[in-house]
Short mmCIF file of C-alpha atoms and ligand atoms in Angstrom, two decimals:
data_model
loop_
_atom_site.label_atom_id
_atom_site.label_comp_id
_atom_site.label_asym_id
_atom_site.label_seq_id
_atom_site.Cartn_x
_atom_site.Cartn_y
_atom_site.Cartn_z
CA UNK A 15 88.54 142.12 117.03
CA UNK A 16 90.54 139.75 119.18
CA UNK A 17 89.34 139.27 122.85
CA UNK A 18 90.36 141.64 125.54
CA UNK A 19 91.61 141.32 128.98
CA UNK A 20 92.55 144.25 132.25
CA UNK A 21 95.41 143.09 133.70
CA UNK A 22 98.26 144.69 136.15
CA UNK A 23 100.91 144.62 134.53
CA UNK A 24 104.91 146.07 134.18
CA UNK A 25 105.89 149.15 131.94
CA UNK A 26 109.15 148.77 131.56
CA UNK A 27 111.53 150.37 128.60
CA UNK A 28 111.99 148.59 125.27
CA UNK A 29 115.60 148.92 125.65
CA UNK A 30 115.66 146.83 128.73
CA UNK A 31 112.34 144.85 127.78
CA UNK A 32 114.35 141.24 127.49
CA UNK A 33 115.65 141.42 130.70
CA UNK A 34 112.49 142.30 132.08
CA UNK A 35 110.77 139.56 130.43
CA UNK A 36 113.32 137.13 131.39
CA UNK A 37 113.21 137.81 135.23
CA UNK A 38 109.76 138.02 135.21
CA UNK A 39 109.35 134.74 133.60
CA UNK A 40 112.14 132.97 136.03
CA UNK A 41 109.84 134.38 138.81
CA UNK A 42 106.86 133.37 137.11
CA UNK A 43 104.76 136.37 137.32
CA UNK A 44 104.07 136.54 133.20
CA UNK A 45 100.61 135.94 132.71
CA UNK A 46 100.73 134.02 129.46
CA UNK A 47 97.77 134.02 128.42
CA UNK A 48 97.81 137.49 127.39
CA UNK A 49 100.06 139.29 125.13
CA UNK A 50 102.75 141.65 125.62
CA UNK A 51 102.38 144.68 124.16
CA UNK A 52 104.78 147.21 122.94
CA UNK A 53 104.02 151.08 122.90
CA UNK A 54 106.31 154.26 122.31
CA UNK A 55 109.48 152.80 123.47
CA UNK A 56 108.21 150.90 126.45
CA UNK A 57 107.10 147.46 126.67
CA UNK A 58 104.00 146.08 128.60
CA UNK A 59 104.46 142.93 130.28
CA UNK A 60 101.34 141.55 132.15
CA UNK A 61 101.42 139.50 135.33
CA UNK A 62 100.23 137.62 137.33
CA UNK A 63 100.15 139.41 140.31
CA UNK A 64 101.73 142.69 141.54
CA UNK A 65 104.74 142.44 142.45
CA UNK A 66 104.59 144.88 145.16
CA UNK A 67 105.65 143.16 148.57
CA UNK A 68 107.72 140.70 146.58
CA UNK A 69 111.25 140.80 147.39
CA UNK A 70 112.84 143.04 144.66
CA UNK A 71 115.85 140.57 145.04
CA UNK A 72 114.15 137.62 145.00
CA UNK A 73 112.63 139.30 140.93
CA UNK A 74 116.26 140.22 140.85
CA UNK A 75 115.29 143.59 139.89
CA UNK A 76 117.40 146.45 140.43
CA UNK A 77 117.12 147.37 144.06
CA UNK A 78 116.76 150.95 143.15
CA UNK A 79 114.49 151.04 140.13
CA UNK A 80 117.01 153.02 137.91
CA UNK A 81 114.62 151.97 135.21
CA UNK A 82 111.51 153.56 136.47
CA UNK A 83 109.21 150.27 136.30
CA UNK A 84 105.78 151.21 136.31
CA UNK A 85 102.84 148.91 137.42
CA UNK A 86 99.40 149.95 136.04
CA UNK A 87 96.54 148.09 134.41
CA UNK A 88 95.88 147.88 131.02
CA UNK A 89 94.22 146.18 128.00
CA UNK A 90 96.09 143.17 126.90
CA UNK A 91 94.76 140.66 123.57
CA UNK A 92 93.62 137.34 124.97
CA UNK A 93 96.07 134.50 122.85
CA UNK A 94 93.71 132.50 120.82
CA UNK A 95 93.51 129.32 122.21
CA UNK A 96 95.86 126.39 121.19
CA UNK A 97 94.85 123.83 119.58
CA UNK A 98 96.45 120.72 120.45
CA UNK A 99 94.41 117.83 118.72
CA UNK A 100 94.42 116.96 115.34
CA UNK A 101 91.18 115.31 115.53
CA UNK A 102 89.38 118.33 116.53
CA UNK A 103 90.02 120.02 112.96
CA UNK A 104 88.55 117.03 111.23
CA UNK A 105 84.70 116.28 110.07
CA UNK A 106 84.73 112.74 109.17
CA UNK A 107 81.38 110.58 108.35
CA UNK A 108 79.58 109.42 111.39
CA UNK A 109 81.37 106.40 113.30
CA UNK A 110 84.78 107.70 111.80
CA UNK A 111 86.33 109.83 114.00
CA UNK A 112 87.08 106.81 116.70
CA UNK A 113 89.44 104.89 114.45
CA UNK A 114 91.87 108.35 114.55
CA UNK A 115 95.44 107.08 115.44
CA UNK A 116 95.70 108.82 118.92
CA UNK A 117 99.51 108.87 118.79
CA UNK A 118 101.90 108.67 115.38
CA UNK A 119 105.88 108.74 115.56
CA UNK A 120 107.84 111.52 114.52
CA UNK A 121 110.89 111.19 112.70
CA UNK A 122 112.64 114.56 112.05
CA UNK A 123 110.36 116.59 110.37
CA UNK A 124 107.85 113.57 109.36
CA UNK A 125 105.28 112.25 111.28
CA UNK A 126 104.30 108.30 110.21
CA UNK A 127 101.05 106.70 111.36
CA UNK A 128 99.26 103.88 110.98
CA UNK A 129 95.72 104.41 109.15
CA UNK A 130 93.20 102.22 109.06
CA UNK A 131 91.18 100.47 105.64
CA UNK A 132 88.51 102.94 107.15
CA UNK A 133 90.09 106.17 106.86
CA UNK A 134 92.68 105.94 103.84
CA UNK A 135 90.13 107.80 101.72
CA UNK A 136 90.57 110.86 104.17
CA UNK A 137 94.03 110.24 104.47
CA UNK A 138 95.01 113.70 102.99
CA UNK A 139 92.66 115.57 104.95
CA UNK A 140 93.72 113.70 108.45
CA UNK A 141 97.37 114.96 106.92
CA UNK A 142 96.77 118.60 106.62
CA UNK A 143 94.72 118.44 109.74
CA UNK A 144 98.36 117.00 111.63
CA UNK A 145 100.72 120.06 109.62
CA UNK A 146 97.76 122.18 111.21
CA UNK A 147 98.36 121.59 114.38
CA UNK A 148 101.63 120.62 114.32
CA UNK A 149 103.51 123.63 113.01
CA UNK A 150 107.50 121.87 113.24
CA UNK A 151 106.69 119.27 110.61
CA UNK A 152 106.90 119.04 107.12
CA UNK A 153 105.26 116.20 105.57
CA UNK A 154 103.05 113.04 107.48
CA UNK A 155 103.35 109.61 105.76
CA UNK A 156 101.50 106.61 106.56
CA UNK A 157 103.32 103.94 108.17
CA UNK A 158 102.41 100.11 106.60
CA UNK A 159 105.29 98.17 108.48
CA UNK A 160 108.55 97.42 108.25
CA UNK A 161 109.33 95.21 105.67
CA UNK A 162 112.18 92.80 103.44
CA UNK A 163 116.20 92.07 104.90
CA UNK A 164 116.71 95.71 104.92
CA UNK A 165 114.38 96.25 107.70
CA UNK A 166 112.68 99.17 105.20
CA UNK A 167 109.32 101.03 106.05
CA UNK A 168 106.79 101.04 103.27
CA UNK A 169 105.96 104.53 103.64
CA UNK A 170 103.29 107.18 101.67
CA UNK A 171 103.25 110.70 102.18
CA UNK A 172 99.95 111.79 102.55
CA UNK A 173 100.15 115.54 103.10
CA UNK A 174 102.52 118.14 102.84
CA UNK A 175 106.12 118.19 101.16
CA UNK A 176 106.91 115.07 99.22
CA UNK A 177 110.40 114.30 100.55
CA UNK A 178 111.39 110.97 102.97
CA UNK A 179 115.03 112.84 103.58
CA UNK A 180 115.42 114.17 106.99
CA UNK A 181 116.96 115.28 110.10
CA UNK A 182 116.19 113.50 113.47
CA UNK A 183 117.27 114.29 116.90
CA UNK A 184 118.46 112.37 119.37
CA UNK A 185 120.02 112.97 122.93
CA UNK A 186 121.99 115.62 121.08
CA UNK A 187 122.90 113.06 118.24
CA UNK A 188 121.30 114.49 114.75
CA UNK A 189 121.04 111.66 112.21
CA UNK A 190 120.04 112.01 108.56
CA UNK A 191 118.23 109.58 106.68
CA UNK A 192 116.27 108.79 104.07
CA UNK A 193 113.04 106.83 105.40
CA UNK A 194 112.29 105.64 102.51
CA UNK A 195 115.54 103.84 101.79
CA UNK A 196 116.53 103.22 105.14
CA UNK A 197 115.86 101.79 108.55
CA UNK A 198 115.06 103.66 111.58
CA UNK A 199 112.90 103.68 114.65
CA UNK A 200 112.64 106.78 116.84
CA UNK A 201 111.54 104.25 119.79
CA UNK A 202 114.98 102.64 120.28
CA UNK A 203 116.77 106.50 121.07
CA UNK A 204 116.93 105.59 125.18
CA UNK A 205 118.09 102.24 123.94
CA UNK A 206 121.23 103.62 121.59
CA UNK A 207 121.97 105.95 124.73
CA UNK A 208 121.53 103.31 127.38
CA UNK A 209 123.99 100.92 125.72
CA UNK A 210 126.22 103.84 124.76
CA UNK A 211 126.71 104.66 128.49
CA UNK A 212 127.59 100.83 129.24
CA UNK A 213 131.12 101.21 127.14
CA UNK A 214 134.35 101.43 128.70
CA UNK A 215 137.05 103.16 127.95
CA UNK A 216 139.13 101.27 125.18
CA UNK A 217 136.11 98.82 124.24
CA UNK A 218 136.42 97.84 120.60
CA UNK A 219 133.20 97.62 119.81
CA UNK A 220 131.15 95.73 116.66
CA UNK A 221 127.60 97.07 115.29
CA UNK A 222 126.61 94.24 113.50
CA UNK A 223 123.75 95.67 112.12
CA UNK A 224 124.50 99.01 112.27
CA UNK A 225 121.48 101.01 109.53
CA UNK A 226 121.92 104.61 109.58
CA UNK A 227 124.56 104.45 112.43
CA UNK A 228 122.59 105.72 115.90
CA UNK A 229 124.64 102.78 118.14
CA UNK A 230 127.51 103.46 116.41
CA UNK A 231 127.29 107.22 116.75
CA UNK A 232 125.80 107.59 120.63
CA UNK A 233 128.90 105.12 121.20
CA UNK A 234 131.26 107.52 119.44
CA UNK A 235 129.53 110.91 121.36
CA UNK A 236 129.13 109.72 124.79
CA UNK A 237 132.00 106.73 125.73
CA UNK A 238 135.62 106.36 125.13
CA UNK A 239 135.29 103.60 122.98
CA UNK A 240 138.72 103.30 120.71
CA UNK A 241 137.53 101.24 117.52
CA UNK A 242 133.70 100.93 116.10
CA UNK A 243 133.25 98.60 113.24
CA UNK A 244 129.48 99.55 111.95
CA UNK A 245 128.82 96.42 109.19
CA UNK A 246 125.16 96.73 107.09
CA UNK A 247 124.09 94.90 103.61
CA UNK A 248 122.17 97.86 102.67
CA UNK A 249 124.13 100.54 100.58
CA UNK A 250 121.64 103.14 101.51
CA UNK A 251 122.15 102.57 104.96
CA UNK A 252 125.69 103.38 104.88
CA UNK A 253 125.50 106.06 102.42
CA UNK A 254 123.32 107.54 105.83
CA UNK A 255 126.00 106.16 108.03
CA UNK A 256 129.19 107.76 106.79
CA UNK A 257 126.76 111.66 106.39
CA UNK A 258 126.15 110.97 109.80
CA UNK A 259 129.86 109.85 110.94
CA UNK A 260 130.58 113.62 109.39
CA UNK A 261 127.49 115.28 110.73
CA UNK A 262 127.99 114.20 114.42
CA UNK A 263 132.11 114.88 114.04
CA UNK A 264 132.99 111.41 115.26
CA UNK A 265 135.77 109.86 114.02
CA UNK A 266 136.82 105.84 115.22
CA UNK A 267 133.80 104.31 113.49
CA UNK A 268 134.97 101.79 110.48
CA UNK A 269 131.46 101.24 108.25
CA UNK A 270 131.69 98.18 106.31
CA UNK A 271 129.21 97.47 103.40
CA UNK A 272 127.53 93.76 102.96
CA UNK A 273 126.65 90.78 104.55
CA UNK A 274 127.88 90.13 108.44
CA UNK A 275 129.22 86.62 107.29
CA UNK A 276 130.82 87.56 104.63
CA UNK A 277 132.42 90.80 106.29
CA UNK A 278 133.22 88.88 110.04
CA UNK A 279 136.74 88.06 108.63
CA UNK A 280 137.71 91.55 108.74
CA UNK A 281 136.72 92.64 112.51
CA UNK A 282 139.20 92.37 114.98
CA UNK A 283 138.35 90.74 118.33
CA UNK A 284 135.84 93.00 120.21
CA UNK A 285 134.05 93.31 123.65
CA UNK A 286 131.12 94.35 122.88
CA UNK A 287 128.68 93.22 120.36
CA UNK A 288 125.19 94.98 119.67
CA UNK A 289 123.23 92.37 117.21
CA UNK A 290 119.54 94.34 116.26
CA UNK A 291 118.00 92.17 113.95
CA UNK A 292 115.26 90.97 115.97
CA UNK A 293 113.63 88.68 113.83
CA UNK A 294 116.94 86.61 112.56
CA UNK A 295 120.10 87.82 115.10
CA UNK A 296 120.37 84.77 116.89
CA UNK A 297 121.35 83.18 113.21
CA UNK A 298 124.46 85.64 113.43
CA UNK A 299 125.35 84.57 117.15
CA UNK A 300 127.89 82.19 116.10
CA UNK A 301 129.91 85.35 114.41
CA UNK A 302 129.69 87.41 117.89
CA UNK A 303 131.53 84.33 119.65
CA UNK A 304 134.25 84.05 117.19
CA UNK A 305 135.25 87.78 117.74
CA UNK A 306 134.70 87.72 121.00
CA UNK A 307 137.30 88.71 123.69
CA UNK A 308 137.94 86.28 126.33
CA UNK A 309 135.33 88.30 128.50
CA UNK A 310 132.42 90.73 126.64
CA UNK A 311 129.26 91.87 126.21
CA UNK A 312 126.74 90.03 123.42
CA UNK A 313 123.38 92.87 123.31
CA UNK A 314 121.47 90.36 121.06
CA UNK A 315 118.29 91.63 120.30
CA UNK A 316 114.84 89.66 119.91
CA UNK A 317 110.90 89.48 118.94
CA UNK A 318 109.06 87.12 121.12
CA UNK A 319 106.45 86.24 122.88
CA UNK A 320 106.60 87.28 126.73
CA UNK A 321 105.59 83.61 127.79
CA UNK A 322 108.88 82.16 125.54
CA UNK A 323 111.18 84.85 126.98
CA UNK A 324 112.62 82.53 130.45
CA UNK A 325 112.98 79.36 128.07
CA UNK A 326 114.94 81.97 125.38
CA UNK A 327 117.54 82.94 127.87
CA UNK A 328 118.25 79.06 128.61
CA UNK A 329 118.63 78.37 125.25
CA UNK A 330 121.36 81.42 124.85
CA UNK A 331 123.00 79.71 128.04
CA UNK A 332 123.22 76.59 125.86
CA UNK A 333 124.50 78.45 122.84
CA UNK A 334 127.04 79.97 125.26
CA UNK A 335 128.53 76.44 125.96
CA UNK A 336 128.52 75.51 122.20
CA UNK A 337 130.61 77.72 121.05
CA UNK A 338 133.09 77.63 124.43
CA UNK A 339 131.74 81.06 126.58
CA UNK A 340 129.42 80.74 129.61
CA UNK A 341 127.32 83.54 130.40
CA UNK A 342 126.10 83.81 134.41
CA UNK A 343 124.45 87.03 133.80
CA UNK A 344 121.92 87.72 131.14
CA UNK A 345 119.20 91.03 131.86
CA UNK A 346 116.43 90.96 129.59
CA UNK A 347 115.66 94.67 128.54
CA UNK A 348 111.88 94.92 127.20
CA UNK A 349 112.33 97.81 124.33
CA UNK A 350 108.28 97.87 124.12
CA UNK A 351 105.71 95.12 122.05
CA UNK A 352 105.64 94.86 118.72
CA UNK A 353 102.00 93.21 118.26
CA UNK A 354 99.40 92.13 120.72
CA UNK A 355 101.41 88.98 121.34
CA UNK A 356 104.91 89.97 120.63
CA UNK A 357 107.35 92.32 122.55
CA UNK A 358 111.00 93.54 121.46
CA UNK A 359 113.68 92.89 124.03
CA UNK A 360 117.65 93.49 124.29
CA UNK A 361 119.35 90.58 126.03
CA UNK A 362 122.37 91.81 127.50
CA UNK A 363 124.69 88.99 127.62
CA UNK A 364 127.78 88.84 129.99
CA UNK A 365 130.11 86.48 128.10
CA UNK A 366 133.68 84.72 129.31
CA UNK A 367 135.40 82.60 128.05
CA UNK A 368 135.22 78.98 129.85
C1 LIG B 21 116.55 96.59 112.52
S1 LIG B 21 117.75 97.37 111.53
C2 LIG B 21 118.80 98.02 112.79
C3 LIG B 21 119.50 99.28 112.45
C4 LIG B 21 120.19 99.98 113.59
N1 LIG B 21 120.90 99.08 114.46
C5 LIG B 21 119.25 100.85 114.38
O1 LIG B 21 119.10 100.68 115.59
O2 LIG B 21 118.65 101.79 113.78
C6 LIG B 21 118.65 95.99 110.91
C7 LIG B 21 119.69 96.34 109.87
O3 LIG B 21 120.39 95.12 109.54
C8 LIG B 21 120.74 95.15 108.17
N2 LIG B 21 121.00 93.76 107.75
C9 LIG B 21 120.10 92.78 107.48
N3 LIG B 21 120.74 91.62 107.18
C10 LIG B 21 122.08 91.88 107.29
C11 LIG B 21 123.24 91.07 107.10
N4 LIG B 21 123.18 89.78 106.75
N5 LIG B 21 124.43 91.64 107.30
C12 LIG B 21 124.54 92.96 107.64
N6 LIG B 21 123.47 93.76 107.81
C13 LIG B 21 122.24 93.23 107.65
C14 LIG B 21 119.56 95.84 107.51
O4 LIG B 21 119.93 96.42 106.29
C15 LIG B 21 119.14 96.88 108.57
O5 LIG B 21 119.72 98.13 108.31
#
């Protein structure tokens, strides 16, 4: 029998109970941890307090009670209480339990962590134990890096349904991919939207890099961009790319398949240019000068170490003059590390032509 609790509360009838409930709620006078109940055409809300002496129009009640509200106490069921932590649901051997991952991304309905040597025997228990607890997702996978030219995760599934397609949200955007076959980090969603708020109207833009499309897409959904030209050398990626152009309803984005080098021929000049590869973009630079405008915006992205980062920006200064821009502005943007030495960071580049 599941715990009991007296409580004042409002009897108010089912017909009306969702309006109740609602301006109750707005005032916050629901006491939540018990449940409503409904009896014989009237619904029992319990509270928090009485609501006599609050101002009825303040509850936004009807002034005259046409509804004959009733406060009286009753019995409500106590909600069983939530469990919020994985780790609680878990018996692991002695010593165990304090190599748990603590957090894990989500990406749509998938959850990837990092596990490790320790625990990958009890992977499919520490699985079931996250789909326990964490009733929106579908499958958990572990996580063993990103890996190869096409920026891939090698990913397992370690509990629940065995399928790396899915739908991930962000600021509004909803992007479908396969993680398996594709690249994409959850981490860099305030970065897509901060550089999608940067663009001017008319900007022709280039995504040199593009994956799945989220710079490409946030640039379509929240600027006034006119052109997008989204280039990637993984088919997979733009498979993703072009279900997400239709998903999201945007239409100026031009996807091009294969290599940046081989494809640079076909851009027009641009003034912006977002370059994620962080390992290997600054090998592409050259390509972001020769479609440059005379004045634009290089977002050249980069893993380093946070002692290397002031002599990095001189040497983009340098590559400036090289290849005839100058650049008097360049913010450094750190997207979060990447190891214990090594952080990722967006170099926003301001560009002219000297
Ligand atoms: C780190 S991912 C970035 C994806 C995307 N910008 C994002 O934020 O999700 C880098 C992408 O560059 C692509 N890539 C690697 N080398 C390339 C090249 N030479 N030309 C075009 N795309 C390339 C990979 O396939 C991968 O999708």
């Amino acid at each position: 029998m599941p715990s009991q609790k007296r409580s004042i509360c409002a009897k108010v009838p089912l017909s009306k109970g969702e309006y109740y409930r609602k301006r109750f709620f707005n005032n916050n006078l629901i006491n939540r941890n018990l449940m409503i109940k409904r009896i014989d055409g009237f619904l029992y809300i319990p509270l928090l307090t009485h609501p006599n002496g609050i101002d009825n129009k303040s509850v936004k009640l009807k002034k005259n009670n046409d509804d004959n509200i009733e406060y009286k106490n009753e019995s409500f069921e106590i909600y069983p209480k939530r469990i919020n932590n994985y780790k609680s649901l878990l018996s692991l051997p002695d010593g165990l339990n304090k190599d748990l991952p603590t957090s894990f991304d989500i990406i749509g309905s998938i959850a990837i962590l990092k596990l490790s040597d320790s625990l990958l025997d009890y992977s499919n228990q520490i699985g079931k134990a996250i789909l326990s607890v964490h009733k929106n997702l579908n499958s958990v996978a572990i996580d063993s890096g990103v890996k190869g030219d096409f920026r891939i995760r090698k990913i397992k599934i370690i509990a629940g349904e065995k399928n790396t397609e899915t739908i991930h949200k962000e600021y509004g955007l909803r992007l479908i991919l396969d993680l398996s076959k594709v690249y994409y980090s959850p981490r860099l969603g305030k970065e897509h939207y901060r550089v999608a708020k940067l663009v001017r109207s008319g900007e022709v833009v280039l995504d040199m890099f593009a994956g799945i499309g989220p710079f490409a897409i946030m640039i379509s959904k929240y600027s006034r961009a006119s052109q997008i030209y989204s280039i990637d050398i993984n088919k997979h990626a733009m498979e993703y790319l072009i279900k997400n152009i239709d998903l999201n309803k945007v239409q100026n984005i031009f996807p091009l398949e294969g290599d940046a080098r081989k494809l640079i021929h076909r851009i027009p000049l641009v003034d912006r240019v977002i370059m994620n590869l962080p390992f290997d973009s600054d090998k592409f630079i050259d390509l972001a000068f020769q479609k440059m405008n005379i004045h634009g915006i290089i977002h050249l992205h980069k893993i380093i170490n946070v002692d290397h980062v002031k002599n990095y920006k001189t040497e983009l200064k340098e590559k400036c003059g090289i290849y005839g821009f100058e650049s008097k502005r360049i913010k450094t943007i750190n997207l979060g590390s990447y190891s214990a030495k090594l952080n990722h960071y967006c170099f926003d580049m301001s560009v002219s032509k000297i």
